[in-house]
Amino acid sequence: MTLIPPRIRYRLTGVEPPTEFKRRMEDRLQRWYRGTDPHPDPALQRRRLSVAALANKSAMRAYAQQMNLPLPERYAEANDVDGLDIPALPQRVVIKPDNLSSNKGVLLFDGETEVFSGDTVPLSERGAYVKRRMDPLISAKPATRLIAEEFLKDIDPGKVIPRDFKTFVAGGRTHVIKVVDRNGKAGTTLERYYRRTWKPYRDLQYSNSLAPPIPRPERYEELLDLSDRIARDIQCFMRLDFYITQRGVVFGEFTSYPNAGNKHTARGSRVFCELMDRYPDPF
């Protein structure tokens, strides 16, 4: 009998086996965001909620400024598209919702091109285009705010879309790094996980395509320094998103339950659960 590799089996069937990491992320969702099982210590419950709130991009920005973290330049923030004054924004700009995940609703404009879709959008029509793309998201989630910010340039000039360097921290230290490259053909996303020593892992997730290992990136030590500094402050399991750009390492956002625990292989579940067991959250 021929065994089908898990990543291919997932692509063929769309079905993933349940994992302990998925269960833990569901539990975190209920405790951190839906109010179940509050911590018996009121101070630790407040701490839990304050850390959970960092997943919101506006709350994150206030925290990052307090921690003196390098951030993309913020051009505008508004409750709706009309409040952004889109004609006044730079030709190269990111427009995105403040509270959605997995790049949902993120628009990357470079002149008259929306980079993710490849759509041609004349500057005179950019406002109508953004409204058409954003209004359904805002209607579905009315508390959503819109952000316009700097479209960063990857340290590798050949990368039109800056790569994500996502660090997984626990116990005040960085342990795992995930590199996400969205510059593949026809919107293909490539990803690879690495240990802190930059030794690559095999598959930890079913989604996307497994990228070949890359050399340790420039400014890697700067990335670790920033990631470790945040990890020491929050003292819990969390994913931190960074970019390594031509002006240095830039902080992106917090993700408190990565992929909602979905699409992790048995190996991935084991890696992250062992990390959470070794360094349990203090709240």
CSV table of C-alpha atoms in Angstrom, one decimal:
chain,number,residue,atom,x,y,z
A,1,MET,CA,0.0,0.0,0.0
A,2,THR,CA,1.4,3.4,-1.0
A,3,LEU,CA,1.5,5.9,1.8
A,4,ILE,CA,0.5,9.5,0.8
A,5,PRO,CA,2.5,12.2,2.5
A,6,PRO,CA,0.3,14.2,4.9
A,7,ARG,CA,0.7,17.5,3.0
A,8,ILE,CA,-0.5,15.9,-0.3
A,9,ARG,CA,-3.3,14.0,1.4
A,10,TYR,CA,-4.5,17.3,2.9
A,11,ARG,CA,-4.5,18.9,-0.5
A,12,LEU,CA,-6.4,16.0,-2.0
A,13,THR,CA,-9.0,15.7,0.7
A,14,GLY,CA,-9.0,19.1,2.5
A,15,VAL,CA,-9.3,17.1,5.7
A,16,GLU,CA,-6.8,17.4,8.5
A,17,PRO,CA,-6.7,15.2,11.6
A,18,PRO,CA,-7.4,16.8,14.9
A,19,THR,CA,-4.3,17.8,16.9
A,20,GLU,CA,-3.5,18.8,20.4
A,21,PHE,CA,-2.3,22.2,19.2
A,22,LYS,CA,-5.6,22.9,17.6
A,23,ARG,CA,-7.4,22.0,20.8
A,24,ARG,CA,-5.1,24.3,22.8
A,25,MET,CA,-5.7,27.2,20.4
A,26,GLU,CA,-9.5,26.7,20.7
A,27,ASP,CA,-9.1,26.7,24.4
A,28,ARG,CA,-7.1,29.9,24.3
A,29,LEU,CA,-9.8,31.5,22.0
A,30,GLN,CA,-12.4,30.8,24.6
A,31,ARG,CA,-10.4,32.0,27.6
A,32,TRP,CA,-8.7,35.0,26.0
A,33,TYR,CA,-11.5,36.4,23.9
A,34,ARG,CA,-14.8,34.9,25.0
A,35,GLY,CA,-14.5,35.2,28.7
A,36,THR,CA,-14.6,31.5,29.8
A,37,ASP,CA,-12.7,30.3,32.8
A,38,PRO,CA,-11.3,33.7,34.0
A,39,HIS,CA,-8.1,33.5,36.0
A,40,PRO,CA,-8.8,33.4,39.8
A,41,ASP,CA,-6.3,36.1,40.3
A,42,PRO,CA,-7.8,39.4,39.1
A,43,ALA,CA,-4.4,40.9,38.3
A,44,LEU,CA,-3.4,38.0,36.2
A,45,GLN,CA,-6.8,38.1,34.4
A,46,ARG,CA,-6.3,41.7,33.6
A,47,ARG,CA,-2.8,40.8,32.3
A,48,ARG,CA,-4.3,38.0,30.2
A,49,LEU,CA,-6.8,40.4,28.6
A,50,SER,CA,-4.2,43.1,28.0
A,51,VAL,CA,-1.9,40.7,26.2
A,52,ALA,CA,-4.9,39.2,24.2
A,53,ALA,CA,-5.8,42.8,23.1
A,54,LEU,CA,-2.5,43.2,21.3
A,55,ALA,CA,-3.8,41.1,18.4
A,56,ASN,CA,-5.7,44.3,17.4
A,57,LYS,CA,-3.5,46.4,15.2
A,58,SER,CA,-4.4,49.7,16.8
A,59,ALA,CA,-3.7,48.3,20.3
A,60,MET,CA,-0.5,46.8,19.0
A,61,ARG,CA,0.7,50.1,17.7
A,62,ALA,CA,0.3,51.8,21.1
A,63,TYR,CA,2.2,49.0,22.7
A,64,ALA,CA,5.0,49.0,20.1
A,65,GLN,CA,5.5,52.8,20.5
A,66,GLN,CA,5.7,52.3,24.2
A,67,MET,CA,8.4,49.6,23.7
A,68,ASN,CA,10.2,51.8,21.1
A,69,LEU,CA,9.8,49.2,18.3
A,70,PRO,CA,10.4,50.1,14.7
A,71,LEU,CA,7.1,50.2,12.8
A,72,PRO,CA,5.9,51.0,9.3
A,73,GLU,CA,5.0,54.7,8.9
A,74,ARG,CA,1.3,55.3,9.6
A,75,TYR,CA,-0.4,57.6,7.1
A,76,ALA,CA,-4.0,57.5,8.2
A,77,GLU,CA,-6.6,55.5,10.2
A,78,ALA,CA,-10.4,55.8,9.8
A,79,ASN,CA,-13.7,54.0,10.4
A,80,ASP,CA,-14.5,53.7,6.7
A,81,VAL,CA,-13.0,54.3,3.2
A,82,ASP,CA,-14.3,57.8,2.9
A,83,GLY,CA,-12.4,58.8,6.1
A,84,LEU,CA,-9.0,57.9,4.6
A,85,ASP,CA,-8.7,60.7,2.1
A,86,ILE,CA,-7.2,58.2,-0.4
A,87,PRO,CA,-6.1,60.8,-3.0
A,88,ALA,CA,-3.8,62.3,-0.4
A,89,LEU,CA,-2.0,59.0,0.3
A,90,PRO,CA,1.4,58.1,-1.3
A,91,GLN,CA,1.3,56.2,-4.6
A,92,ARG,CA,3.0,53.3,-2.8
A,93,VAL,CA,0.9,52.4,0.2
A,94,VAL,CA,-0.7,49.5,2.2
A,95,ILE,CA,-4.4,49.8,3.0
A,96,LYS,CA,-5.7,47.1,5.4
A,97,PRO,CA,-8.3,46.4,8.1
A,98,ASP,CA,-7.1,46.6,11.7
A,99,ASN,CA,-8.7,43.4,13.1
A,100,LEU,CA,-8.6,40.6,10.4
A,101,SER,CA,-6.1,37.8,9.9
A,102,SER,CA,-4.5,35.9,7.1
A,103,ASN,CA,-4.0,39.0,5.0
A,104,LYS,CA,-7.7,39.3,4.5
A,105,GLY,CA,-8.5,42.6,2.9
A,106,VAL,CA,-4.9,43.7,2.7
A,107,LEU,CA,-4.3,45.9,-0.4
A,108,LEU,CA,-0.7,46.7,-1.6
A,109,PHE,CA,-0.6,49.6,-4.0
A,110,ASP,CA,2.5,50.4,-6.0
A,111,GLY,CA,1.5,53.2,-8.4
A,112,GLU,CA,-1.4,51.9,-10.5
A,113,THR,CA,-1.0,48.3,-9.6
A,114,GLU,CA,-2.6,46.4,-6.7
A,115,VAL,CA,0.2,43.9,-6.1
A,116,PHE,CA,-1.6,41.0,-4.5
A,117,SER,CA,-4.2,40.7,-7.3
A,118,GLY,CA,-2.2,42.2,-10.1
A,119,ASP,CA,-5.2,44.5,-10.9
A,120,THR,CA,-4.5,47.7,-12.7
A,121,VAL,CA,-6.0,50.6,-10.7
A,122,PRO,CA,-5.6,54.2,-12.1
A,123,LEU,CA,-5.0,56.6,-9.2
A,124,SER,CA,-8.2,58.4,-10.1
A,125,GLU,CA,-10.1,55.1,-9.4
A,126,ARG,CA,-8.2,54.0,-6.3
A,127,GLY,CA,-10.9,55.2,-3.9
A,128,ALA,CA,-13.7,53.4,-5.7
A,129,TYR,CA,-11.6,50.2,-5.9
A,130,VAL,CA,-10.8,50.3,-2.2
A,131,LYS,CA,-14.4,50.9,-1.3
A,132,ARG,CA,-15.5,48.0,-3.5
A,133,ARG,CA,-13.0,45.7,-1.8
A,134,MET,CA,-13.4,46.9,1.8
A,135,ASP,CA,-17.1,47.6,2.2
A,136,PRO,CA,-18.1,44.0,2.4
A,137,LEU,CA,-15.5,43.4,5.2
A,138,ILE,CA,-16.6,46.4,7.1
A,139,SER,CA,-20.3,45.4,6.8
A,140,ALA,CA,-19.5,41.9,8.0
A,141,LYS,CA,-17.5,43.2,11.0
A,142,PRO,CA,-18.7,46.7,11.8
A,143,ALA,CA,-16.0,47.5,14.4
A,144,THR,CA,-13.3,47.2,11.7
A,145,ARG,CA,-11.1,50.3,11.2
A,146,LEU,CA,-9.0,50.9,8.1
A,147,ILE,CA,-5.3,51.7,8.2
A,148,ALA,CA,-3.1,53.2,5.5
A,149,GLU,CA,0.6,52.7,6.1
A,150,GLU,CA,4.1,52.4,4.5
A,151,PHE,CA,4.6,49.7,1.9
A,152,LEU,CA,7.9,48.3,3.1
A,153,LYS,CA,10.7,47.1,0.8
A,154,ASP,CA,12.2,43.7,1.6
A,155,ILE,CA,16.0,43.6,2.2
A,156,ASP,CA,16.1,41.4,-0.9
A,157,PRO,CA,15.4,43.9,-3.8
A,158,GLY,CA,14.1,40.9,-5.9
A,159,LYS,CA,11.1,40.5,-3.5
A,160,VAL,CA,8.3,42.8,-4.6
A,161,ILE,CA,6.2,41.8,-1.5
A,162,PRO,CA,8.2,41.9,1.7
A,163,ARG,CA,8.5,38.5,3.3
A,164,ASP,CA,7.1,37.8,6.7
A,165,PHE,CA,9.5,36.6,9.4
A,166,LYS,CA,7.2,35.2,12.1
A,167,THR,CA,8.8,34.3,15.4
A,168,PHE,CA,7.2,32.0,18.0
A,169,VAL,CA,8.1,33.0,21.5
A,170,ALA,CA,7.5,31.5,24.9
A,171,GLY,CA,9.1,31.9,28.3
A,172,GLY,CA,10.7,35.2,27.4
A,173,ARG,CA,12.7,33.8,24.4
A,174,THR,CA,12.4,33.2,20.6
A,175,HIS,CA,12.3,29.5,19.7
A,176,VAL,CA,10.9,29.0,16.1
A,177,ILE,CA,10.9,31.3,13.0
A,178,LYS,CA,8.6,30.9,10.1
A,179,VAL,CA,9.4,32.6,6.8
A,180,VAL,CA,6.5,33.3,4.5
A,181,ASP,CA,7.2,34.4,0.9
A,182,ARG,CA,4.2,35.6,-1.2
A,183,ASN,CA,6.3,36.3,-4.3
A,184,GLY,CA,5.7,33.0,-6.0
A,185,LYS,CA,4.1,32.5,-9.4
A,186,ALA,CA,0.3,33.1,-9.6
A,187,GLY,CA,0.1,34.2,-6.0
A,188,THR,CA,1.8,31.0,-4.7
A,189,THR,CA,2.8,31.3,-1.0
A,190,LEU,CA,6.0,29.6,0.1
A,191,GLU,CA,6.8,28.9,3.7
A,192,ARG,CA,9.5,27.3,5.8
A,193,TYR,CA,10.0,26.9,9.6
A,194,TYR,CA,13.4,27.2,11.2
A,195,ARG,CA,14.9,26.6,14.7
A,196,ARG,CA,16.5,29.5,16.4
A,197,THR,CA,19.9,28.2,15.1
A,198,TRP,CA,18.4,28.5,11.6
A,199,LYS,CA,18.3,24.8,11.1
A,200,PRO,CA,15.2,24.2,8.9
A,201,TYR,CA,12.3,22.0,10.1
A,202,ARG,CA,10.4,19.6,7.8
A,203,ASP,CA,6.7,20.2,7.4
A,204,LEU,CA,5.0,21.8,10.4
A,205,GLN,CA,1.9,22.9,8.5
A,206,TYR,CA,-0.1,21.5,5.6
A,207,SER,CA,-1.0,24.8,4.0
A,208,ASN,CA,0.9,26.6,1.3
A,209,SER,CA,4.0,25.2,-0.5
A,210,LEU,CA,7.1,24.1,1.4
A,211,ALA,CA,10.0,26.4,0.5
A,212,PRO,CA,13.5,25.2,0.0
A,213,PRO,CA,15.8,26.3,2.9
A,214,ILE,CA,17.3,29.8,2.6
A,215,PRO,CA,20.5,31.1,4.1
A,216,ARG,CA,20.4,32.8,7.4
A,217,PRO,CA,19.1,36.3,6.5
A,218,GLU,CA,20.9,39.5,6.9
A,219,ARG,CA,20.0,41.3,10.1
A,220,TYR,CA,18.9,38.0,11.7
A,221,GLU,CA,20.5,38.9,15.1
A,222,GLU,CA,18.6,42.2,15.0
A,223,LEU,CA,15.4,40.2,14.4
A,224,LEU,CA,16.2,37.9,17.4
A,225,ASP,CA,17.0,40.9,19.6
A,226,LEU,CA,13.7,42.6,19.0
A,227,SER,CA,11.7,39.3,19.2
A,228,ASP,CA,13.4,38.4,22.5
A,229,ARG,CA,12.7,41.8,24.0
A,230,ILE,CA,9.0,41.5,23.3
A,231,ALA,CA,9.0,37.9,24.6
A,232,ARG,CA,10.6,39.0,27.9
A,233,ASP,CA,7.9,41.5,28.3
A,234,ILE,CA,4.8,39.5,27.5
A,235,GLN,CA,6.1,36.2,29.0
A,236,CYS,CA,3.7,33.9,27.1
A,237,PHE,CA,3.4,31.8,24.0
A,238,MET,CA,2.8,34.1,21.0
A,239,ARG,CA,3.6,34.6,17.4
A,240,LEU,CA,5.3,37.9,16.5
A,241,ASP,CA,5.4,39.1,12.9
A,242,PHE,CA,8.4,41.1,11.5
A,243,TYR,CA,9.8,42.3,8.2
A,244,ILE,CA,13.5,42.5,7.4
A,245,THR,CA,13.6,45.6,5.2
A,246,GLN,CA,16.1,47.8,3.5
A,247,ARG,CA,15.9,50.2,6.5
A,248,GLY,CA,16.2,47.4,9.2
A,249,VAL,CA,13.9,45.0,11.0
A,250,VAL,CA,10.3,46.3,11.3
A,251,PHE,CA,7.6,45.0,13.6
A,252,GLY,CA,4.3,44.0,12.1
A,253,GLU,CA,1.8,42.5,14.5
A,254,PHE,CA,0.9,40.0,17.2
A,255,THR,CA,-0.9,36.7,16.5
A,256,SER,CA,-2.2,35.1,19.7
A,257,TYR,CA,-3.6,31.8,18.2
A,258,PRO,CA,-1.6,31.1,15.0
A,259,ASN,CA,-3.8,29.9,12.1
A,260,ALA,CA,-6.4,29.2,14.9
A,261,GLY,CA,-4.4,26.0,15.4
A,262,ASN,CA,-5.5,24.8,11.9
A,263,LYS,CA,-3.5,22.9,9.3
A,264,HIS,CA,-0.6,21.9,11.6
A,265,THR,CA,0.9,18.5,11.0
A,266,ALA,CA,1.5,16.0,13.8
A,267,ARG,CA,5.1,17.2,13.9
A,268,GLY,CA,4.0,20.9,14.1
A,269,SER,CA,1.5,20.1,16.9
A,270,ARG,CA,4.2,18.3,18.8
A,271,VAL,CA,6.8,21.2,18.4
A,272,PHE,CA,4.4,23.9,19.6
A,273,CYS,CA,2.8,21.9,22.4
A,274,GLU,CA,6.2,20.9,23.8
A,275,LEU,CA,7.1,24.6,23.7
A,276,MET,CA,4.0,25.5,25.6
A,277,ASP,CA,4.5,22.7,28.1
A,278,ARG,CA,8.1,23.8,28.8
A,279,TYR,CA,7.1,27.5,29.2
A,280,PRO,CA,3.5,27.6,30.3
A,281,ASP,CA,1.7,31.0,30.2
A,282,PRO,CA,1.8,32.7,33.6
A,283,PHE,CA,-1.9,33.7,33.2
